[in-house]
């Protein structure tokens, strides 16, 4: 009896550690950003200066917040038709066929490629292509990094969508077929409406992934600390400015980078919580 | 023909030498030939796995959805070979009701009834739609129960009401034939009785083919009965005749509860 | 009637067109993986030799001389391999036992309000960008424990990343075990901790190892958090309090040095091969246990 109680106590105490780590993270990020917020106030969030010159140091996160959201939204828009088609391919058109297993494995492989390898591929293969097409003189920018991001998040958007599409009961589809619907009509009127919250949630989670991606974006976005003016302009994201500027940072600059980390943490946590909430309510 | 199979004049459906195989090796339906009477209820009985649902689903070519299923033989709807009619048109002329009530959960009761029109891309005027919905729901005696809740989701209804909604959905197109695949197996006795009464009313306007594992149900409401066993159509005749003096020994054994 | 049949034809055509679009877009989706893998193999294979695994990275001068002379770049990525293995091992030591125990706790307390909070927190942790975890490990370990960049700091960042992955995979695995197996243990009067150690964990072993291998494969290619914590090193370093290299960190260094381009591809090929091997092994284990 005594040992049973002890076991339960050990299990409970272990579970506390993850809560401690999580709350410690918030505490440390908040603590580290105090200096930045004290110096710049709430203005830190909506100004876009980034001036590390000693004596006139001035930092604002707007350029990075804007860059993060623009690249991620663009990546999501590119990813959407691709991931949805692939989910339909695996989960509906070629369900349980060998070809869908091959496609599924290939999509899984995409998730296994490290971010830095995506960055290299984008730098050496995609970027020259974009220069050749005359889309941008150097090939860096929102567009390039957005395309690579889109490829990176495809497996996250696809895998959950596929599962949800497979879960739509067969007799609903058959009911629609028995009324004379074509497969396309079954997909648009029965399959997608029944799977929509799950599909929506999977894209939210994929969006959360895109927001936090660092290496591939750093290597492709051009690292310009300004609010991007067009799809082909250079910019910077919250994750990549931390990676880029961290090495030489201390004092106010370090605090500003930590503050950006805190903002990124909050945004991704909210996005992920929303995605999980939708999935939970759905299932 | 040595099998006890009734001859029907001017049938709505004529099935000729139908074979259906799920794996290309074993037949689930073997060489079935039969004609189905217009404006009557024809029941297909038999123990589970005898091929009765498989036979039913061949009539509206549901098997086309699954490329691995091989179907041979011919089926005629009002004299036309169904393989010469497109699936879209065929399924509009043959309605189907499934074992489990399956209203579309994302659609309202109203939208469920006119789902066939919507899915087939018909653009109807509002008063036309309203008419179809009211008529179809009245036909299945559901109108009075749901007329104030037409915009609610169909899944809020009770099981029996849901199944009547599904029948209304199949009726909305005014099909020639309605196929029902064990429509009451998921329902309680009271809901079952209501569906049976409904089918008796509907047979004046529609030709009904009903798969059932419930002999008593076949006896209560059908005019003709088929008995299938191991994929074969063993006996087909007037229900009264079959239940009182079955010709085939297997039919007799099934009806007396020796197996099934 | 004719107009019904006509619309039928248009719909059939739309239906067919859509099927084609789905197939084409799916093909486009899998195309990049083919491009990336072939690029890595074509550009990377020539640097893969014995030295690649047994020597540390060359300096810029050596590399420049070799490239201009038309030779392969001398040296290898031993410092990266050693650092990656060291940090992944440390991260595993931190995350695996704790993650499995918390997973067991969640499995044992499915309905408790508190357990739901733990579950939600670990779900949210799973979505925290790795760069933020790098920042955290910098603030905690680099600043206060090792007082400088270190393998321990890198491993901590990777460990925090692995923890929620292992928690959830453990819980999911245990959920698949029939309750009757556990009850059989209780019926025999086996103490609680022995049921966990002798019944639950061995029964779910293949699922647990799949989850662990996948978690490792997820963190092994991480670069950004290590830039903030482990920093990198030219030498093989096994002292956990010292800056340490890792394969992805080396790739980053090679990328920033125009003389080392050839090494980028072979290192990436190696890293991806490693990740994919882990993935394949874990899938094999999962497939075997299903049989």
Coordinates of C-alpha atoms in Angstrom, one line a residue, chain A:
Chain A
X1 CA 0.0 0.0 0.0
X2 CA 2.8 2.3 1.0
X3 CA 4.6 1.7 -2.2
X4 CA 1.5 2.5 -4.2
X5 CA 1.2 5.8 -2.6
X6 CA 4.9 6.6 -3.2
X7 CA 4.5 5.7 -6.9
X8 CA 1.6 8.0 -7.2
X9 CA 3.5 10.8 -5.5
X10 CA 6.5 10.3 -7.9
X11 CA 4.2 10.4 -10.9
X12 CA 2.5 13.5 -9.7
X13 CA 5.7 15.3 -8.9
X14 CA 7.1 14.5 -12.3
X15 CA 4.1 15.9 -13.9
X16 CA 4.7 19.1 -12.1
X17 CA 8.1 19.6 -13.8
X18 CA 6.5 20.3 -17.2
X19 CA 4.3 22.9 -15.6
X20 CA 7.4 24.3 -13.9
X21 CA 9.3 24.4 -17.2
X22 CA 6.4 26.1 -19.0
X23 CA 5.8 28.7 -16.4
X24 CA 9.6 29.2 -15.9
X25 CA 9.8 29.9 -19.7
X26 CA 7.2 32.6 -19.5
X27 CA 8.8 34.0 -16.3
X28 CA 12.3 34.1 -17.8
X29 CA 11.2 35.5 -21.2
X30 CA 9.1 38.2 -19.4
X31 CA 11.9 38.9 -17.0
X32 CA 14.4 39.2 -19.9
X33 CA 12.2 41.6 -21.8
X34 CA 11.5 44.0 -18.9
X35 CA 14.4 46.3 -19.9
X36 CA 13.1 46.6 -23.5
X37 CA 9.5 47.2 -22.5
X38 CA 10.6 49.7 -19.8
X39 CA 12.7 51.6 -22.3
X40 CA 10.3 51.6 -25.2
X41 CA 7.0 50.9 -23.7
X42 CA 4.2 49.5 -25.7
X43 CA 5.6 51.4 -28.6
X44 CA 8.1 48.5 -29.0
X45 CA 5.3 46.5 -30.6
X46 CA 4.3 49.0 -33.2
X47 CA 7.5 50.8 -34.3
X48 CA 9.8 49.4 -36.8
X49 CA 13.2 51.1 -36.1
X50 CA 16.2 48.8 -35.5
X51 CA 19.1 51.0 -34.6
X52 CA 21.9 49.4 -32.6
X53 CA 24.3 52.4 -32.8
X54 CA 25.6 52.9 -29.3
X55 CA 24.2 56.0 -27.6
X56 CA 21.1 56.2 -29.9
X57 CA 19.9 52.6 -29.5
X58 CA 16.3 52.2 -30.5
X59 CA 14.4 49.0 -31.2
X60 CA 10.9 48.1 -32.4
X61 CA 9.4 44.8 -33.3
X62 CA 6.9 45.8 -36.0
X63 CA 9.1 45.0 -39.0
X64 CA 9.6 41.5 -37.7
X65 CA 6.0 40.9 -36.6
X66 CA 4.9 42.1 -40.0
X67 CA 7.5 40.0 -41.8
X68 CA 6.6 36.9 -39.8
X69 CA 2.9 37.2 -40.5
X70 CA 3.3 38.1 -44.2
X71 CA 5.6 35.2 -44.9
X72 CA 3.6 32.7 -42.9
X73 CA 0.2 33.8 -44.5
X74 CA 1.8 33.6 -48.0
X75 CA 3.2 30.2 -47.2
X76 CA -0.2 29.1 -45.9
X77 CA -1.9 30.3 -49.1
X78 CA 0.6 28.4 -51.3
X79 CA 0.4 25.3 -49.1
X80 CA -3.4 25.2 -49.0
X81 CA -4.2 23.9 -52.5
X82 CA -1.2 21.6 -52.5
X83 CA -1.9 20.0 -49.0
X84 CA -5.6 19.8 -49.6
X85 CA -5.1 18.0 -52.9
X86 CA -2.6 15.7 -51.4
X87 CA -5.0 14.9 -48.5
X88 CA -7.8 14.2 -51.0
X89 CA -5.4 12.1 -53.1
X90 CA -4.3 9.9 -50.1
X91 CA -7.5 10.0 -48.1
X92 CA -10.2 9.8 -50.9
X93 CA -9.1 9.3 -54.5
X94 CA -6.5 6.6 -53.9
X95 CA -7.4 5.6 -50.4
X96 CA -5.6 2.4 -49.3
X97 CA -4.0 2.0 -52.7
X98 CA -0.2 1.5 -53.0
X99 CA 0.2 4.8 -54.8
X100 CA -1.2 6.7 -51.9
X101 CA 1.2 5.0 -49.5
X102 CA 4.1 6.1 -51.7
X103 CA 2.8 9.7 -51.8
X104 CA 2.1 9.6 -48.1
X105 CA 5.7 8.4 -47.4
X106 CA 7.1 11.1 -49.6
X107 CA 5.1 13.8 -47.7
X108 CA 6.3 12.3 -44.4
X109 CA 9.9 12.6 -45.7
X110 CA 9.3 16.3 -46.2
X111 CA 8.8 16.6 -42.4
X112 CA 12.1 14.8 -41.8
X113 CA 14.3 17.3 -43.7
X114 CA 16.1 19.6 -41.3
X115 CA 15.2 23.3 -41.6
X116 CA 18.8 24.2 -42.6
X117 CA 18.7 21.8 -45.5
X118 CA 15.6 23.5 -46.8
X119 CA 17.5 26.8 -46.5
X120 CA 20.4 25.4 -48.5
X121 CA 18.1 24.1 -51.2
X122 CA 16.3 27.4 -51.3
X123 CA 19.5 29.3 -51.5
X124 CA 21.3 27.2 -54.2
X125 CA 18.3 26.0 -56.2
X126 CA 15.2 28.2 -55.8
X127 CA 16.9 31.6 -55.4
X128 CA 18.9 31.4 -58.7
X129 CA 15.6 30.4 -60.4
X130 CA 13.9 33.4 -59.0
X131 CA 16.7 35.6 -60.2
X132 CA 16.5 34.0 -63.7
X133 CA 12.8 34.6 -63.8
X134 CA 13.5 38.3 -63.1
X135 CA 11.2 38.3 -60.0
X136 CA 13.8 39.9 -57.8
X137 CA 17.4 41.0 -58.5
X138 CA 19.0 39.0 -55.7
X139 CA 16.4 36.3 -55.3
X140 CA 16.0 36.9 -51.5
X141 CA 12.8 38.0 -49.9
X142 CA 9.3 37.2 -48.7
X143 CA 8.4 35.3 -51.8
X144 CA 11.4 33.0 -51.8
X145 CA 11.2 32.2 -48.1
X146 CA 7.5 31.9 -48.3
X147 CA 7.7 29.2 -51.0
X148 CA 10.2 27.2 -49.0
X149 CA 8.1 27.6 -45.8
X150 CA 5.1 26.4 -47.8
X151 CA 6.9 23.2 -48.7
X152 CA 8.0 22.8 -45.1
X153 CA 4.6 23.0 -43.6
X154 CA 2.9 20.8 -46.2
X155 CA 3.3 17.5 -44.2
X156 CA 1.8 19.1 -41.1
X157 CA -1.3 20.3 -43.0
X158 CA -1.6 17.1 -45.0
X159 CA -1.3 14.5 -42.3
X160 CA -4.1 15.6 -40.1
X161 CA -6.3 16.6 -43.0
X162 CA -5.9 13.1 -44.5
X163 CA -6.9 11.5 -41.2
X164 CA -10.0 13.7 -40.9
X165 CA -11.0 13.1 -44.5
X166 CA -10.7 9.4 -43.9
X167 CA -12.9 9.7 -40.9
X168 CA -16.0 10.9 -42.8
X169 CA -18.4 8.0 -42.7
X170 CA -18.7 6.0 -45.9
X171 CA -22.5 5.8 -45.7
X172 CA -22.7 9.6 -45.9
X173 CA -20.7 9.6 -49.1
X174 CA -22.8 6.7 -50.5
X175 CA -26.0 8.6 -49.6
X176 CA -24.8 11.4 -51.8
X177 CA -23.8 9.1 -54.6
X178 CA -27.2 7.4 -54.4
X179 CA -28.8 10.8 -55.1
X180 CA -26.8 11.0 -58.4
X181 CA -23.9 13.2 -57.2
X182 CA -20.5 12.9 -58.9
X183 CA -17.4 12.4 -56.9
X184 CA -16.5 16.1 -57.1
X185 CA -20.0 17.0 -55.8
X186 CA -19.6 14.4 -53.0
X187 CA -16.3 16.0 -52.1
X188 CA -17.6 19.6 -52.1
X189 CA -21.0 18.9 -50.5
X190 CA -20.3 16.1 -48.1
X191 CA -16.6 15.4 -47.6
X192 CA -15.3 18.9 -47.1
X193 CA -18.3 20.2 -45.1
X194 CA -18.0 17.3 -42.7
X195 CA -14.2 17.5 -42.4
X196 CA -14.0 21.3 -42.4
X197 CA -13.2 22.0 -38.8
X198 CA -10.5 19.3 -38.8
X199 CA -9.0 20.6 -42.0
X200 CA -9.2 24.1 -40.7
X201 CA -7.4 23.1 -37.5
X202 CA -4.7 21.3 -39.4
X203 CA -4.0 24.4 -41.4
X204 CA -3.9 26.5 -38.2
X205 CA -1.3 24.1 -36.7
X206 CA 0.7 24.3 -40.0
X207 CA 0.5 28.1 -39.7
X208 CA 1.9 27.9 -36.2
X209 CA 4.8 25.9 -37.6
X210 CA 5.5 28.5 -40.2
X211 CA 5.5 31.3 -37.7
X212 CA 8.4 29.8 -35.7
X213 CA 10.6 28.5 -38.5
X214 CA 14.0 30.0 -38.3
X215 CA 16.9 28.7 -40.4
X216 CA 15.4 28.4 -43.8
X217 CA 13.8 31.8 -43.5
X218 CA 17.0 33.4 -42.2
X219 CA 18.9 32.1 -45.2
X220 CA 16.3 33.4 -47.7
X221 CA 14.4 36.4 -46.5
X222 CA 17.2 38.9 -47.0
X223 CA 17.4 40.0 -43.3
X224 CA 16.3 43.6 -43.9
X225 CA 14.9 45.1 -40.7
X226 CA 12.1 46.9 -42.4
X227 CA 8.4 46.3 -42.9
X228 CA 8.3 44.5 -46.3
X229 CA 6.7 46.6 -49.0
X230 CA 5.9 43.9 -51.5
X231 CA 5.9 40.1 -51.9
X232 CA 9.3 40.3 -53.6
X233 CA 10.8 42.7 -51.1
X234 CA 13.3 41.6 -48.5
X235 CA 12.3 41.6 -44.8
X236 CA 12.9 39.7 -41.6
X237 CA 10.9 37.5 -39.2
X238 CA 10.9 37.4 -35.5
X239 CA 12.6 34.0 -35.4
X240 CA 15.3 34.9 -37.9
X241 CA 16.1 38.3 -36.3
X242 CA 16.8 36.4 -33.0
X243 CA 19.1 34.0 -34.8
X244 CA 20.8 36.7 -36.7
X245 CA 21.4 39.3 -34.1
X246 CA 21.9 37.2 -31.1
X247 CA 25.6 36.6 -31.4
X248 CA 26.5 40.2 -30.9
X249 CA 23.8 41.1 -28.4
X250 CA 23.8 42.3 -24.9
X251 CA 22.1 44.9 -22.7
X252 CA 19.1 46.6 -24.4
X253 CA 19.5 44.8 -27.7
X254 CA 19.5 41.4 -26.0
X255 CA 16.5 42.4 -24.0
X256 CA 14.7 43.5 -27.2
X257 CA 15.5 40.1 -28.8
X258 CA 14.1 38.3 -25.8
X259 CA 11.0 40.5 -26.0
X260 CA 10.6 39.5 -29.6
X261 CA 11.0 35.9 -28.4
X262 CA 8.3 36.4 -25.8
X263 CA 5.9 37.9 -28.5
X264 CA 6.7 34.9 -30.8
X265 CA 6.0 32.5 -27.9
X266 CA 2.7 34.1 -27.1
X267 CA 1.6 34.2 -30.8
X268 CA 2.5 30.6 -31.5
X269 CA 1.0 29.4 -28.2
X270 CA -2.3 31.1 -29.0
X271 CA -2.4 29.7 -32.5
X272 CA -1.6 26.2 -31.3
X273 CA -4.1 26.4 -28.5
X274 CA -6.7 27.5 -31.0
X275 CA -5.9 24.6 -33.4
X276 CA -6.0 22.0 -30.6
X277 CA -9.2 23.4 -29.3
X278 CA -10.9 23.1 -32.7
X279 CA -9.6 19.5 -33.1
X280 CA -10.8 18.6 -29.6
X281 CA -14.3 20.0 -30.1
X282 CA -14.5 18.3 -33.4
X283 CA -13.6 14.8 -32.3

